[in-house]
Coordinates of C-alpha atoms in Angstrom, one line a residue:
X1 CA 64.4 56.2 98.8
X2 CA 67.6 54.5 98.0
X3 CA 67.3 51.7 95.5
X4 CA 69.8 48.8 95.6
X5 CA 71.7 48.4 92.4
X6 CA 70.3 44.9 92.0
X7 CA 66.7 46.3 91.9
X8 CA 66.9 47.5 88.3
X9 CA 63.7 49.1 87.0
X10 CA 62.3 47.5 83.8
X11 CA 61.8 49.7 80.8
X12 CA 63.3 50.9 77.6
X13 CA 67.1 50.6 77.3
X14 CA 69.4 53.6 77.4
X15 CA 71.3 55.7 79.8
X16 CA 70.8 59.5 80.1
X17 CA 73.7 60.5 82.2
X18 CA 73.9 64.0 83.7
X19 CA 74.3 66.5 81.0
X20 CA 73.1 70.0 80.2
X21 CA 74.7 73.4 79.8
X22 CA 75.6 74.0 83.4
X23 CA 74.0 77.4 82.7
X24 CA 72.9 80.1 85.0
X25 CA 70.0 79.7 87.3
X26 CA 68.3 76.8 88.9
X27 CA 64.6 77.5 88.8
X28 CA 63.4 74.5 86.8
X29 CA 63.1 71.7 89.2
X30 CA 61.7 68.6 87.4
X31 CA 59.4 66.3 89.4
X32 CA 58.9 62.6 88.7
X33 CA 55.4 63.3 87.6
X34 CA 56.5 66.1 85.2
X35 CA 59.3 63.9 83.9
X36 CA 56.8 61.3 83.0
X37 CA 54.9 63.6 80.6
X38 CA 55.7 65.6 77.5
X39 CA 54.2 68.9 76.5
X40 CA 51.0 67.1 75.2
X41 CA 50.4 65.5 78.6
X42 CA 51.6 62.1 77.4
X43 CA 54.9 60.5 78.1
X44 CA 57.3 61.1 75.2
X45 CA 59.2 58.0 74.2
X46 CA 62.3 57.9 72.1
X47 CA 63.1 55.2 69.5
X48 CA 66.8 55.1 70.5
X49 CA 68.7 55.6 73.8
X50 CA 70.3 59.0 74.4
X51 CA 74.0 59.3 74.9
X52 CA 74.2 61.7 77.9
X53 CA 76.6 61.3 80.8
X54 CA 78.8 63.1 83.3
X55 CA 82.1 62.0 84.8
X56 CA 84.1 63.5 87.7
X57 CA 87.7 62.3 87.5
X58 CA 90.8 62.8 89.5
X59 CA 94.0 63.6 87.6
X60 CA 96.5 60.8 86.8
X61 CA 99.8 59.9 88.4
X62 CA 101.9 62.9 89.5
X63 CA 105.2 63.6 91.2
X64 CA 105.2 64.3 95.0
X65 CA 103.8 67.7 95.9
X66 CA 106.3 69.1 98.5
X67 CA 109.5 67.0 98.4
X68 CA 111.1 63.9 97.1
X69 CA 112.2 61.0 99.4
X70 CA 115.8 61.2 98.0
X71 CA 117.9 62.9 95.3
X72 CA 117.8 59.6 93.3
X73 CA 114.0 59.7 93.3
X74 CA 114.0 63.3 92.2
X75 CA 115.7 62.3 88.9
X76 CA 112.7 60.1 88.0
X77 CA 110.5 63.3 87.8
X78 CA 112.0 65.7 85.3
X79 CA 108.9 67.8 85.1
X80 CA 109.3 68.6 88.8
X81 CA 107.2 68.5 92.0
X82 CA 103.5 68.2 91.6
X83 CA 103.7 67.6 87.8
X84 CA 102.2 64.8 85.8
X85 CA 104.5 61.9 85.0
X86 CA 104.9 59.8 81.8
X87 CA 103.1 57.0 83.7
X88 CA 100.3 59.4 84.4
X89 CA 99.9 60.3 80.7
X90 CA 99.8 56.6 79.9
X91 CA 97.3 55.8 82.6
X92 CA 95.0 58.7 81.7
X93 CA 95.0 57.5 78.1
X94 CA 94.2 53.9 79.2
X95 CA 91.4 55.2 81.4
X96 CA 90.0 57.2 78.6
X97 CA 90.1 54.1 76.4
X98 CA 88.4 52.0 79.1
X99 CA 85.5 54.5 79.4
X100 CA 85.2 54.7 75.6
X101 CA 84.9 50.9 75.5
X102 CA 82.4 50.8 78.4
X103 CA 80.0 53.3 76.9
X104 CA 80.5 52.1 73.3
X105 CA 79.3 48.7 74.4
X106 CA 76.1 50.3 75.7
X107 CA 75.6 52.0 72.4
X108 CA 75.9 55.4 74.0
X109 CA 79.2 56.5 72.4
X110 CA 79.8 56.4 68.7
X111 CA 82.2 57.7 66.1
X112 CA 79.4 59.9 64.8
X113 CA 79.5 62.2 67.8
X114 CA 80.8 65.7 67.1
X115 CA 83.3 67.5 69.2
X116 CA 80.7 70.1 70.4
X117 CA 78.7 67.2 71.9
X118 CA 81.4 66.6 74.5
X119 CA 82.1 69.2 77.1
X120 CA 85.3 69.0 79.1
X121 CA 86.2 71.3 82.1
X122 CA 89.4 71.0 84.1
X123 CA 91.1 72.5 87.2
X124 CA 93.7 74.9 85.9
X125 CA 96.5 72.9 87.5
X126 CA 98.8 71.7 84.7
X127 CA 98.8 68.1 85.9
X128 CA 95.0 68.1 85.7
X129 CA 94.9 69.8 82.3
X130 CA 97.4 67.3 80.9
X131 CA 95.4 64.4 82.4
X132 CA 92.2 65.7 80.8
X133 CA 93.9 66.0 77.4
X134 CA 95.3 62.4 77.5
X135 CA 92.0 61.0 78.7
X136 CA 90.0 62.8 76.1
X137 CA 92.3 61.8 73.3
X138 CA 91.5 58.1 73.9
X139 CA 87.9 58.7 75.0
X140 CA 86.8 60.5 71.8
X141 CA 88.6 58.2 69.4
X142 CA 90.4 59.2 66.2
X143 CA 87.3 59.9 64.1
X144 CA 86.0 62.6 66.4
X145 CA 88.0 65.8 66.6
X146 CA 89.3 66.4 70.2
X147 CA 86.9 68.8 71.9
X148 CA 88.3 71.9 73.7
X149 CA 89.2 71.6 77.3
X150 CA 87.8 74.6 79.2
X151 CA 89.5 76.0 82.3
X152 CA 90.3 79.2 84.2
X153 CA 93.4 81.3 84.2
X154 CA 94.6 80.2 87.6
X155 CA 93.6 78.7 90.9
X156 CA 92.3 82.0 92.2
X157 CA 89.9 82.2 89.3
X158 CA 88.7 78.6 89.6
X159 CA 85.6 78.3 91.9
X160 CA 84.4 74.8 91.2
X161 CA 87.2 72.2 90.6
X162 CA 89.9 73.6 92.9
X163 CA 89.6 74.0 96.6
X164 CA 91.7 76.2 98.9
X165 CA 92.3 76.1 102.6
X166 CA 89.4 77.7 104.3
X167 CA 90.0 80.4 106.9
X168 CA 86.3 80.4 107.6
X169 CA 86.5 76.7 108.4
X170 CA 89.8 76.6 110.2
X171 CA 90.1 79.8 112.2
X172 CA 86.9 81.7 112.6
X173 CA 83.9 81.4 114.8
X174 CA 80.7 80.5 113.1
X175 CA 77.4 78.7 113.9
X176 CA 76.4 75.4 112.4
X177 CA 73.2 76.1 110.5
X178 CA 71.8 72.7 111.1
X179 CA 68.1 72.7 110.6
X180 CA 65.3 70.2 110.6
X181 CA 62.3 69.7 108.3
X182 CA 59.3 71.9 109.1
X183 CA 57.4 69.2 110.9
X184 CA 60.4 68.5 113.2
X185 CA 61.6 72.1 113.8
X186 CA 60.4 72.2 117.4
X187 CA 61.7 68.8 118.4
X188 CA 64.6 68.1 120.6
X189 CA 68.0 69.5 119.5
X190 CA 69.3 66.0 119.7
X191 CA 67.6 65.4 116.4
X192 CA 70.3 67.4 114.6
X193 CA 73.3 67.4 116.8
X194 CA 74.6 64.4 115.1
X195 CA 76.8 65.6 112.2
X196 CA 75.8 62.6 110.2
X197 CA 72.1 63.5 110.0
X198 CA 71.8 64.7 106.4
X199 CA 68.0 65.2 106.8
X200 CA 68.8 68.1 109.1
X201 CA 69.9 70.1 106.1
X202 CA 67.3 69.0 103.6
X203 CA 64.7 71.7 104.1
X204 CA 67.1 74.6 105.1
X205 CA 64.4 76.1 107.4
X206 CA 64.3 77.1 111.0
X207 CA 67.2 78.5 113.1
X208 CA 70.5 77.0 114.2
X209 CA 70.2 74.5 117.0
X210 CA 73.7 74.9 118.4
X211 CA 76.8 77.0 118.1
X212 CA 80.0 75.6 116.6
X213 CA 83.0 77.7 117.7
X214 CA 86.1 77.2 115.6
X215 CA 84.8 74.1 113.7
X216 CA 88.4 73.0 112.8
X217 CA 89.2 73.1 116.5
X218 CA 86.7 70.3 117.0
X219 CA 88.5 68.3 114.5
X220 CA 91.8 68.9 116.2
X221 CA 90.3 68.0 119.6
X222 CA 89.0 64.7 118.3
X223 CA 92.5 63.8 117.5
X224 CA 93.9 64.9 120.9
X225 CA 95.4 68.2 119.6
X226 CA 94.6 70.9 122.1
X227 CA 96.6 73.8 120.6
X228 CA 94.8 76.9 119.2
X229 CA 93.3 76.2 115.8
X230 CA 95.7 76.6 113.0
X231 CA 95.0 78.1 109.6
X232 CA 96.4 75.0 108.0
X233 CA 96.3 71.3 108.9
X234 CA 100.0 70.6 109.6
X235 CA 99.6 69.4 113.1
X236 CA 96.6 67.2 112.3
X237 CA 98.5 65.5 109.4
X238 CA 101.4 64.7 111.6
X239 CA 99.0 63.3 114.2
X240 CA 97.5 61.0 111.6
X241 CA 101.0 59.6 110.8
X242 CA 101.6 58.9 114.5
X243 CA 98.5 56.7 114.6
X244 CA 100.1 54.1 112.3
X245 CA 103.2 52.2 113.6
X246 CA 104.5 51.4 110.1
X247 CA 104.7 55.2 109.3
X248 CA 105.4 56.8 112.6
X249 CA 109.1 57.4 111.8
X250 CA 108.2 59.7 108.8
X251 CA 106.7 63.1 108.3
X252 CA 103.4 63.4 106.4
X253 CA 105.2 65.0 103.6
X254 CA 107.6 62.1 103.2
X255 CA 104.7 59.6 103.4
X256 CA 102.8 61.6 100.6
X257 CA 106.0 61.6 98.5
X258 CA 106.5 57.9 98.9
X259 CA 102.9 57.1 97.8
X260 CA 103.5 59.1 94.6
X261 CA 107.0 57.7 94.0
X262 CA 105.9 54.0 94.1
X263 CA 103.9 54.6 90.9
X264 CA 107.0 55.7 89.0
X265 CA 108.9 53.2 86.9
X266 CA 112.4 52.8 88.3
X267 CA 111.5 53.9 91.8
X268 CA 113.5 52.3 94.6
X269 CA 112.4 53.1 98.2
X270 CA 113.7 52.0 101.5
X271 CA 111.9 48.8 102.4
X272 CA 110.3 50.3 105.6
X273 CA 109.1 53.4 103.7
X274 CA 107.7 51.4 100.9
X275 CA 105.8 49.3 103.4
X276 CA 104.3 52.4 104.8
X277 CA 103.5 53.8 101.3
X278 CA 101.8 50.6 100.2
X279 CA 100.1 49.8 103.5
X280 CA 98.9 52.5 105.9
X281 CA 100.0 55.5 103.9
X282 CA 96.8 55.7 101.8
X283 CA 94.8 55.5 105.1
X284 CA 96.7 58.5 106.4
X285 CA 96.0 60.4 103.3
X286 CA 92.3 59.5 103.4
X287 CA 92.1 61.0 106.9
X288 CA 93.9 64.1 105.9
X289 CA 91.8 64.6 102.8
X290 CA 88.6 63.9 104.8
X291 CA 89.5 66.6 107.4
X292 CA 90.3 69.1 104.6
X293 CA 87.0 68.4 102.8
X294 CA 84.8 68.1 105.9
X295 CA 83.7 64.5 105.2
X296 CA 83.6 61.0 106.7
X297 CA 84.7 61.0 110.4
X298 CA 85.3 64.8 110.3
X299 CA 82.0 65.5 108.6
X300 CA 81.0 69.2 108.5
X301 CA 78.2 70.1 106.2
X302 CA 79.2 73.7 105.7
X303 CA 82.8 72.8 104.9
X304 CA 81.7 70.1 102.5
X305 CA 79.4 72.6 100.8
X306 CA 82.4 75.0 100.5
X307 CA 84.3 72.2 98.8
X308 CA 81.7 71.0 96.3
X309 CA 78.7 73.3 96.6
X310 CA 79.2 74.8 93.1
X311 CA 80.0 71.5 91.5
X312 CA 77.0 69.7 93.0
X313 CA 74.8 72.6 91.9
X314 CA 76.0 72.1 88.4
X315 CA 75.4 68.4 88.7
X316 CA 71.9 69.0 90.0
X317 CA 71.1 71.3 87.0
X318 CA 72.6 68.9 84.6
X319 CA 70.4 66.1 85.9
X320 CA 67.3 68.3 85.6
X321 CA 68.3 69.2 82.0
X322 CA 68.8 65.6 81.0
X323 CA 65.4 64.7 82.3
X324 CA 63.7 67.7 80.6
X325 CA 65.4 66.9 77.3
X326 CA 63.9 63.4 77.5
X327 CA 60.4 64.5 78.3
X328 CA 59.8 67.9 76.6
X329 CA 59.5 68.1 72.8
X330 CA 62.1 70.5 71.3
X331 CA 64.3 70.6 74.4
X332 CA 67.9 70.4 73.3
X333 CA 71.0 69.9 75.5
X334 CA 74.1 71.9 74.9
X335 CA 76.5 68.9 75.3
X336 CA 75.2 65.4 76.1
X337 CA 78.6 64.3 77.4
X338 CA 80.3 66.2 80.2
X339 CA 83.7 65.5 81.9
X340 CA 85.0 67.4 84.9
X341 CA 88.7 66.9 85.8
X342 CA 89.6 67.7 89.4
X343 CA 91.5 66.6 92.6
X344 CA 91.3 63.9 95.2
X345 CA 89.5 65.9 98.0
X346 CA 86.8 66.9 95.5
X347 CA 86.3 63.2 94.6
X348 CA 86.0 62.3 98.3
X349 CA 83.5 65.1 98.9
X350 CA 81.4 64.1 95.9
X351 CA 81.4 60.5 97.2
X352 CA 80.2 61.8 100.6
X353 CA 77.4 63.7 98.9
X354 CA 76.3 60.6 97.0
X355 CA 76.6 58.3 100.1
X356 CA 79.3 56.1 98.6
X357 CA 82.4 57.3 100.5
X358 CA 82.7 53.8 102.1
X359 CA 83.6 52.4 98.7
X360 CA 87.1 53.9 99.2
X361 CA 87.5 51.6 102.3
X362 CA 89.2 54.3 104.3
X363 CA 92.0 54.8 101.6
X364 CA 92.6 57.9 99.4
X365 CA 91.2 57.9 95.9
X366 CA 93.6 56.3 93.4
X367 CA 95.0 58.4 90.6
X368 CA 92.5 58.6 87.7
X369 CA 89.7 57.5 90.0
X370 CA 86.3 58.4 88.5
X371 CA 82.6 58.8 89.5
X372 CA 79.9 58.7 86.8
X373 CA 76.4 59.9 87.4
X374 CA 73.8 58.4 85.1
X375 CA 70.1 59.0 84.7
X376 CA 68.1 56.0 83.5
X377 CA 64.7 56.4 81.9
X378 CA 62.1 53.7 82.4
X379 CA 58.4 53.2 82.3
X380 CA 58.3 54.1 86.0
X381 CA 60.2 57.4 85.6
X382 CA 63.8 58.3 86.1
X383 CA 66.5 56.6 88.2
X384 CA 69.9 58.0 89.0
X385 CA 72.7 55.4 88.9
X386 CA 76.2 56.0 90.3
X387 CA 79.1 54.2 88.7
X388 CA 82.6 54.2 90.1
X389 CA 86.0 53.3 88.8
X390 CA 88.7 53.8 91.5
X391 CA 91.7 54.1 89.3
X392 CA 93.0 52.4 86.2
X393 CA 93.2 48.9 87.7
X394 CA 89.7 48.8 89.2
X395 CA 86.7 47.6 87.3
X396 CA 83.5 49.6 86.7
X397 CA 81.2 49.2 89.6
X398 CA 77.6 50.3 90.1
X399 CA 77.6 51.5 93.6
X400 CA 74.2 53.2 94.1
X401 CA 70.8 53.9 92.5
X402 CA 68.2 56.5 93.4
X403 CA 64.8 57.6 92.3
X404 CA 65.0 61.0 90.7
X405 CA 63.5 63.0 93.6
X406 CA 65.4 60.9 96.2
X407 CA 68.6 61.8 94.4
X408 CA 67.7 65.5 94.5
X409 CA 67.0 65.2 98.2
X410 CA 70.2 63.5 98.8
X411 CA 72.5 66.1 97.1
X412 CA 70.5 69.3 98.0
X413 CA 72.3 69.8 101.3
X414 CA 75.6 69.9 99.4
X415 CA 74.5 72.4 96.7
X416 CA 75.4 76.1 96.8
X417 CA 72.9 78.2 98.8
X418 CA 73.5 81.3 96.6
X419 CA 72.9 80.0 93.0
X420 CA 73.8 83.4 91.5
X421 CA 77.3 83.1 92.8
X422 CA 78.1 79.9 91.0
X423 CA 80.8 79.8 88.3
X424 CA 78.6 78.0 85.7
X425 CA 80.2 76.2 82.8
X426 CA 79.1 78.9 80.3
X427 CA 81.2 81.4 82.2
X428 CA 84.5 79.5 81.7
X429 CA 86.1 80.7 78.4
X430 CA 89.8 79.8 78.6
X431 CA 90.8 76.8 76.5
X432 CA 93.8 74.5 77.0
X433 CA 95.1 74.0 73.5
X434 CA 96.9 71.2 71.8
X435 CA 99.8 73.6 71.3
X436 CA 100.1 74.1 75.1
X437 CA 99.7 70.4 75.7
X438 CA 102.6 69.8 73.3
X439 CA 104.8 72.3 75.2
X440 CA 103.8 70.7 78.6
X441 CA 104.6 67.2 77.5
X442 CA 107.8 68.3 75.8
X443 CA 109.6 68.5 79.1
X444 CA 110.1 64.8 78.8
X445 CA 111.7 63.5 75.6
X446 CA 109.0 60.8 74.9
X447 CA 106.8 63.4 73.3
X448 CA 109.3 65.7 71.6
X449 CA 108.8 64.3 68.1
X450 CA 105.1 65.3 68.2
X451 CA 105.6 68.9 69.2
X452 CA 106.1 70.4 65.7
X453 CA 102.8 68.8 64.5
X454 CA 101.0 70.3 67.6
X455 CA 101.6 73.8 66.3
X456 CA 99.1 73.5 63.5
X457 CA 96.0 75.6 64.1
X458 CA 93.7 74.7 61.1
X459 CA 90.9 72.2 61.7
X460 CA 92.4 69.7 59.2
X461 CA 95.8 70.1 60.8
X462 CA 94.4 69.8 64.3
X463 CA 92.6 66.6 63.3
X464 CA 95.8 65.1 62.0
X465 CA 97.7 66.4 65.0
X466 CA 95.1 64.8 67.3
X467 CA 95.5 61.4 65.6
X468 CA 99.3 61.6 65.9
X469 CA 98.9 62.5 69.6
X470 CA 96.5 59.6 70.2
X471 CA 98.9 57.1 68.6
X472 CA 101.8 58.5 70.7
X473 CA 99.8 58.2 73.9
X474 CA 98.7 54.7 73.0
X475 CA 102.3 53.7 72.3
X476 CA 103.3 55.1 75.6
X477 CA 100.6 53.1 77.3
X478 CA 101.6 49.9 75.6
X479 CA 105.3 50.5 76.6
X480 CA 104.2 51.1 80.2
X481 CA 102.3 47.9 80.3
X482 CA 105.2 45.9 78.9
X483 CA 107.7 47.4 81.2
X484 CA 105.5 46.6 84.2
X485 CA 104.9 43.0 83.1
X486 CA 108.6 42.4 82.7
X487 CA 109.1 43.9 86.2
X488 CA 112.2 45.9 85.1
X489 CA 113.4 49.3 86.0
X490 CA 113.6 50.6 82.5
X491 CA 112.7 54.3 82.4
X492 CA 110.1 55.4 79.9
X493 CA 111.5 58.7 78.9

């Protein structure tokens, strides 16, 4: 049962947001009735709210991925294609400060928190790692040593926060395993032929109702592309561009580049291209991302599960662990605060799984967009609350609320079928260090004065380095705000 946000359950204050170790296995489903009782059969109540929460965040502003719109524009991005910009560093820092203020006001984040109480995991892409570092610097505050940022060696090793083109989705024949609940398994196949019927996947029983040959071919056909299925989405992206008159004179790559460039201080685009980038461009990107992730109009449950199955399994376990820690005496969570830094198509797929994709209004997620999943404890049990902040300039918005079991039912179709194959948090060992962050930011002169301090490896030195880093990031954020307010084209680096 979905509970409107306005229907808040009464009860003791405090948010228990998804937490837990993300550890191996998933054999400890917690029911509402079990969550209501402690080990002695009575509900265990805490004197103070718990500070537990999970955030899934897109990286901050970056350069275009494939090409620049002009040689002049290229000069604005000295780190190169696909890399984080100085504006991106500033915005990630400001977003971290906004989240710190938001949860501090609720009494859930304090300066007494230790670095090991905050777990951060990031996609191995450099722009994502840098965003996670800048966000974390402001989020944790100067009195808490910056926690390590865990990642994998490269894209090939990352199985949760980075998604690749899927040959299985694009090019191969497979059947849609769309199934019905037990009491409906023998009903008409019409029950499950609608791709939007999430209930068809809830029980994962029965047999497939219908074949789906070349699933991506169906996507192409819906957009009047009759060619043989491609192992990439090039034709489809170009078709999306043609659907919008203000953008039809440009390639998808140029549209994507223009959308990135308009966020850079000093950028000057052709007026027609800027109109496309600010108007229909984000709609085109939304369609392309949706097709890639198997969501929205191009919904495909198996593709969506390929994109976020492992992540949603980790989320599901974290919710279970948060509930158990609140109801079972002696149960302790590994890290009560968890942050996952990722990419736009993952954000969209998570929004689909949570039933809030309409909040993007048919436009691509903004840089630094974030989704928080919270578990509220009340006298009636546990409610899962979804909070969204679509980029730096958007406010925090409560967009959905579920009862505990209803939330589990909602996301189960999107969790990984083979739980043993999931890359759980505890398996990710590589750490993105402050030294590496210093090297990465050093490619623009704004941060070069801090690099020598970033080479200190002792705890005391790291704490001092961290404070210097935070001050530098905050200064950059203030400069960025002042530059924008004055509406000048002064470069920040």
